[in-house]
Short mmCIF file of C-alpha atoms in Angstrom, two decimals:
data_model
loop_
_atom_site.label_atom_id
_atom_site.label_comp_id
_atom_site.label_asym_id
_atom_site.label_seq_id
_atom_site.Cartn_x
_atom_site.Cartn_y
_atom_site.Cartn_z
CA MET S 11 4.04 141.55 4.73
CA GLU S 12 7.21 143.62 5.15
CA GLU S 13 9.45 144.71 2.31
CA GLU S 14 12.29 142.41 3.47
CA GLN S 15 9.99 139.38 3.36
CA VAL S 16 8.75 140.26 -0.13
CA ARG S 17 12.37 140.53 -1.28
CA ALA S 18 13.14 137.15 0.35
CA ILE S 19 10.22 135.49 -1.47
CA LYS S 20 11.47 136.86 -4.80
CA ILE S 21 14.96 135.50 -4.09
CA ILE S 22 13.52 132.09 -3.17
CA VAL S 23 11.35 131.80 -6.30
CA PHE S 24 14.12 133.01 -8.60
CA GLY S 25 16.62 130.77 -6.81
CA VAL S 26 14.58 127.56 -7.12
CA ILE S 27 14.06 128.17 -10.84
CA SER S 28 17.73 129.05 -11.35
CA TRP S 29 18.98 125.95 -9.51
CA GLY S 30 16.64 123.77 -11.57
CA VAL S 31 17.79 125.28 -14.87
CA ALA S 32 21.44 125.04 -13.78
CA PHE S 33 21.00 121.34 -12.98
CA ILE S 34 19.42 120.60 -16.37
CA LEU S 35 22.28 122.40 -18.15
CA THR S 36 24.87 120.63 -16.00
CA ARG S 37 23.32 117.23 -16.77
CA ARG S 38 23.48 117.96 -20.49
CA ILE S 39 27.07 119.19 -20.38
CA PHE S 40 28.24 116.27 -18.23
CA SER S 41 25.86 113.66 -19.63
CA SER S 42 28.53 110.95 -19.51
CA TYR S 43 28.73 111.27 -15.73
CA SER S 44 26.25 110.24 -13.05
CA PHE S 45 23.21 112.08 -11.71
CA SER S 46 25.07 112.54 -8.43
CA PHE S 47 28.04 114.14 -10.23
CA SER S 48 25.94 117.03 -11.55
CA ASN S 49 24.16 117.45 -8.23
CA ARG S 50 27.47 117.59 -6.37
CA LEU S 51 28.73 120.33 -8.67
CA LEU S 52 25.73 122.48 -7.75
CA SER S 53 26.07 121.54 -4.07
CA THR S 54 29.67 122.72 -4.18
CA ALA S 55 28.59 125.98 -5.83
CA HIS S 56 25.90 126.55 -3.20
CA ALA S 57 28.23 125.84 -0.29
CA THR S 58 30.92 128.16 -1.65
CA ILE S 59 28.50 131.03 -2.32
CA ALA S 60 26.60 130.51 0.95
CA VAL S 61 29.76 130.56 3.07
CA THR S 62 30.98 133.69 1.27
CA LEU S 63 27.66 135.51 1.73
CA ALA S 64 27.39 134.37 5.35
CA THR S 65 30.88 135.71 6.06
CA LEU S 66 30.05 139.06 4.46
CA SER S 67 26.83 139.32 6.50
CA VAL S 68 28.54 139.09 9.90
CA GLN S 69 27.77 142.26 11.86
CA ASP S 70 30.51 141.92 14.48
CA LEU S 71 33.67 139.99 13.55
CA SER S 72 34.69 139.76 17.21
CA CYS S 73 31.42 137.92 17.91
CA PRO S 74 30.02 136.29 14.73
CA VAL S 75 26.84 135.10 16.50
CA CYS S 76 26.04 138.54 17.93
CA PRO S 77 23.54 140.00 18.45
CA LEU S 78 21.72 136.91 19.71
CA ALA S 79 18.01 136.32 19.09
CA SER S 80 17.82 139.52 17.07
CA LYS S 81 16.12 140.60 13.87
CA PRO S 82 18.22 139.55 10.86
CA SER S 83 19.89 142.23 8.78
CA HIS S 84 19.10 142.66 5.08
CA LYS S 85 22.21 140.65 4.17
CA GLN S 86 21.27 137.85 6.57
CA MET S 87 17.75 137.71 5.12
CA ASP S 88 19.28 137.38 1.65
CA VAL S 89 21.59 134.57 2.79
CA MET S 90 18.70 132.64 4.36
CA ALA S 91 16.52 133.11 1.27
CA PHE S 92 19.37 132.03 -1.02
CA SER S 93 20.06 128.82 0.91
CA LEU S 94 16.35 128.12 1.32
CA SER S 95 15.95 128.19 -2.46
CA TYR S 96 18.77 125.66 -2.78
CA MET S 97 17.32 123.37 -0.10
CA ILE S 98 13.94 123.36 -1.86
CA TYR S 99 15.59 122.55 -5.19
CA ASP S 100 17.76 119.82 -3.67
CA LEU S 101 14.82 118.21 -1.85
CA ILE S 102 12.95 118.00 -5.17
CA CYS S 103 16.05 116.85 -7.03
CA CYS S 104 16.84 113.99 -4.63
CA HIS S 105 13.47 112.38 -5.49
CA PHE S 106 14.71 111.82 -9.05
CA ASP S 107 17.91 110.07 -7.97
CA GLN S 108 18.05 106.28 -8.16
CA VAL S 109 19.12 106.10 -4.52
CA PHE S 110 16.63 107.92 -2.30
CA SER S 111 17.90 108.76 1.19
CA ILE S 112 15.25 109.25 3.86
CA ASP S 113 17.84 110.77 6.23
CA ASN S 114 18.84 113.32 3.61
CA ALA S 115 15.20 114.15 2.85
CA VAL S 116 14.41 114.68 6.54
CA HIS S 117 17.52 116.87 6.92
CA HIS S 118 16.42 119.03 3.99
CA PHE S 119 12.85 119.23 5.26
CA VAL S 120 13.96 120.39 8.72
CA SER S 121 16.39 122.86 7.13
CA ILE S 122 13.63 124.30 4.94
CA LEU S 123 11.31 124.74 7.91
CA GLY S 124 14.15 126.33 9.89
CA PHE S 125 14.91 128.92 7.22
CA ILE S 126 11.19 129.64 6.78
CA ALA S 127 10.84 130.13 10.55
CA GLY S 128 13.78 132.54 10.58
CA LEU S 129 12.34 134.55 7.71
CA ALA S 130 8.78 134.50 9.08
CA TYR S 131 9.65 135.34 12.70
CA GLN S 132 12.43 137.70 11.52
CA LYS S 133 14.49 136.55 14.45
CA SER S 134 17.74 134.66 15.16
CA GLY S 135 19.46 135.95 12.03
CA SER S 136 22.97 135.79 13.48
CA GLU S 137 22.53 132.25 14.82
CA ILE S 138 20.98 130.87 11.62
CA VAL S 139 23.65 132.39 9.36
CA ALA S 140 26.42 131.19 11.70
CA THR S 141 24.88 127.72 11.65
CA LEU S 142 24.84 127.76 7.85
CA TRP S 143 28.51 128.81 7.81
CA VAL S 144 29.58 126.05 10.20
CA ALA S 145 27.53 123.41 8.37
CA GLU S 146 28.64 124.31 4.83
CA ILE S 147 32.30 125.30 5.27
CA SER S 148 33.47 121.69 4.78
CA SER S 149 30.94 120.76 2.07
CA PRO S 150 33.04 121.74 -0.99
CA PHE S 151 35.77 119.29 0.05
CA PHE S 152 33.18 116.61 0.91
CA HIS S 153 31.78 116.78 -2.63
CA LEU S 154 35.19 117.31 -4.26
CA ARG S 155 36.43 113.91 -3.09
CA GLU S 156 33.50 112.17 -4.81
CA ILE S 157 33.85 114.30 -7.94
CA LEU S 158 37.55 113.42 -8.17
CA LYS S 159 36.76 109.72 -7.85
CA GLU S 160 34.26 109.86 -10.71
CA ILE S 161 36.65 111.62 -13.09
CA GLY S 162 39.39 109.08 -12.43
CA TYR S 163 41.38 110.47 -9.51
CA LYS S 164 40.47 107.84 -6.94
CA ASP S 165 43.35 106.77 -4.64
CA THR S 166 45.56 109.67 -5.74
CA LYS S 167 47.35 112.30 -3.69
CA LEU S 168 44.86 114.89 -4.90
CA ASN S 169 41.95 112.80 -3.63
CA LEU S 170 43.77 112.19 -0.36
CA ALA S 171 44.31 115.95 0.02
CA ALA S 172 40.57 116.50 -0.42
CA ASP S 173 39.88 113.82 2.21
CA VAL S 174 42.26 115.38 4.71
CA CYS S 175 40.97 118.91 4.09
CA PHE S 176 37.40 117.78 4.61
CA ALA S 177 38.19 115.81 7.77
CA THR S 178 40.18 118.71 9.26
CA ILE S 179 37.70 121.48 8.43
CA PHE S 180 34.71 119.35 9.41
CA THR S 181 36.27 118.51 12.78
CA LEU S 182 37.10 122.14 13.56
CA ALA S 183 33.73 123.46 12.39
CA ARG S 184 31.22 120.84 13.53
CA ILE S 185 32.94 119.22 16.50
CA VAL S 186 34.87 122.22 17.92
CA CYS S 187 32.77 125.27 16.98
CA GLY S 188 29.46 123.44 16.61
CA PRO S 189 28.76 122.64 20.29
CA PHE S 190 29.46 126.27 21.29
CA LEU S 191 27.10 127.56 18.60
CA VAL S 192 24.39 125.12 19.68
CA TYR S 193 24.87 126.12 23.34
CA VAL S 194 24.54 129.88 22.77
CA SER S 195 21.60 129.35 20.41
CA LEU S 196 19.72 127.13 22.86
CA SER S 197 20.49 129.52 25.73
CA ALA S 198 19.22 132.59 23.87
CA ASP S 199 15.56 133.55 23.58
CA ASN S 200 15.02 131.88 20.21
CA PRO S 201 11.80 130.21 18.98
CA ILE S 202 11.81 126.50 19.80
CA PHE S 203 11.70 125.41 16.16
CA ILE S 204 14.75 127.50 15.32
CA LYS S 205 16.57 125.84 18.20
CA VAL S 206 15.68 122.42 16.78
CA PHE S 207 16.81 123.54 13.32
CA ILE S 208 20.19 124.74 14.60
CA TYR S 209 20.77 121.54 16.58
CA SER S 210 19.86 119.23 13.70
CA PHE S 211 21.84 121.28 11.16
CA ILE S 212 25.03 121.25 13.23
CA PHE S 213 24.98 117.77 14.74
CA PRO S 214 27.04 115.48 12.44
CA ASN S 215 25.49 112.30 11.15
CA TYR S 216 27.09 108.91 11.62
CA GLN S 217 28.12 108.63 7.96
CA GLU S 218 30.25 111.76 8.21
CA ILE S 219 31.82 110.64 11.51
CA VAL S 220 32.77 107.26 10.02
CA PHE S 221 34.26 109.03 7.00
CA ILE S 222 36.39 111.27 9.23
CA LEU S 223 37.75 108.26 11.11
CA PHE S 224 38.44 106.47 7.81
CA SER S 225 40.23 109.51 6.35
CA SER S 226 42.37 109.92 9.46
CA THR S 227 43.35 106.24 9.43
CA ARG S 228 44.12 106.37 5.71
CA TYR S 229 46.26 109.49 6.11
CA LEU S 230 48.24 108.05 9.03
CA HIS S 231 48.78 104.81 7.10
CA ILE S 232 50.28 106.69 4.13
CA LEU S 233 52.54 108.72 6.43
#
């Protein structure tokens, strides 16, 4: 086992434990709020950190997905290990929620296998990190709208702003940039499972599409 893989395993183990401890502390601090509220706070933290680390790991700003089908850099390995630790934590955490989502569990399972494949094969670092960036860039606003509702800011301008920001960023990232990223990833010499991971991670689910349409209609109605 190479040194980079040993480092990745350490990050994963430390990360899973840290996310678990952070969730327990968050639940105690915000005990008057729902299970989902605490989980969304950590999801927002993960998305923000993951996008920042993914941005810093880009090797060529003129071509964020270059070099294609290549060995990931040390920074890219760290990003994949960091997000893998969160996905493992979140998959475990969602089993304790009162509302269990099979779709969400399958999404997490595929994501976990995708990150593991990237770390094991040590290939497709640029594509996987770019996929993570595109998938998570809108997540903070997605969770913020629900957090605002729970703390009493439902149907306010602040909540509307979160809705509009999410719909705009999601559309640009997943629907505009997403297809291009999927195309170059499928065209490159990547392992088949990594191709499946990238496709499933980028392709928006129906719930998110319906929300975007609802947000757009709501925004136009207010204008």
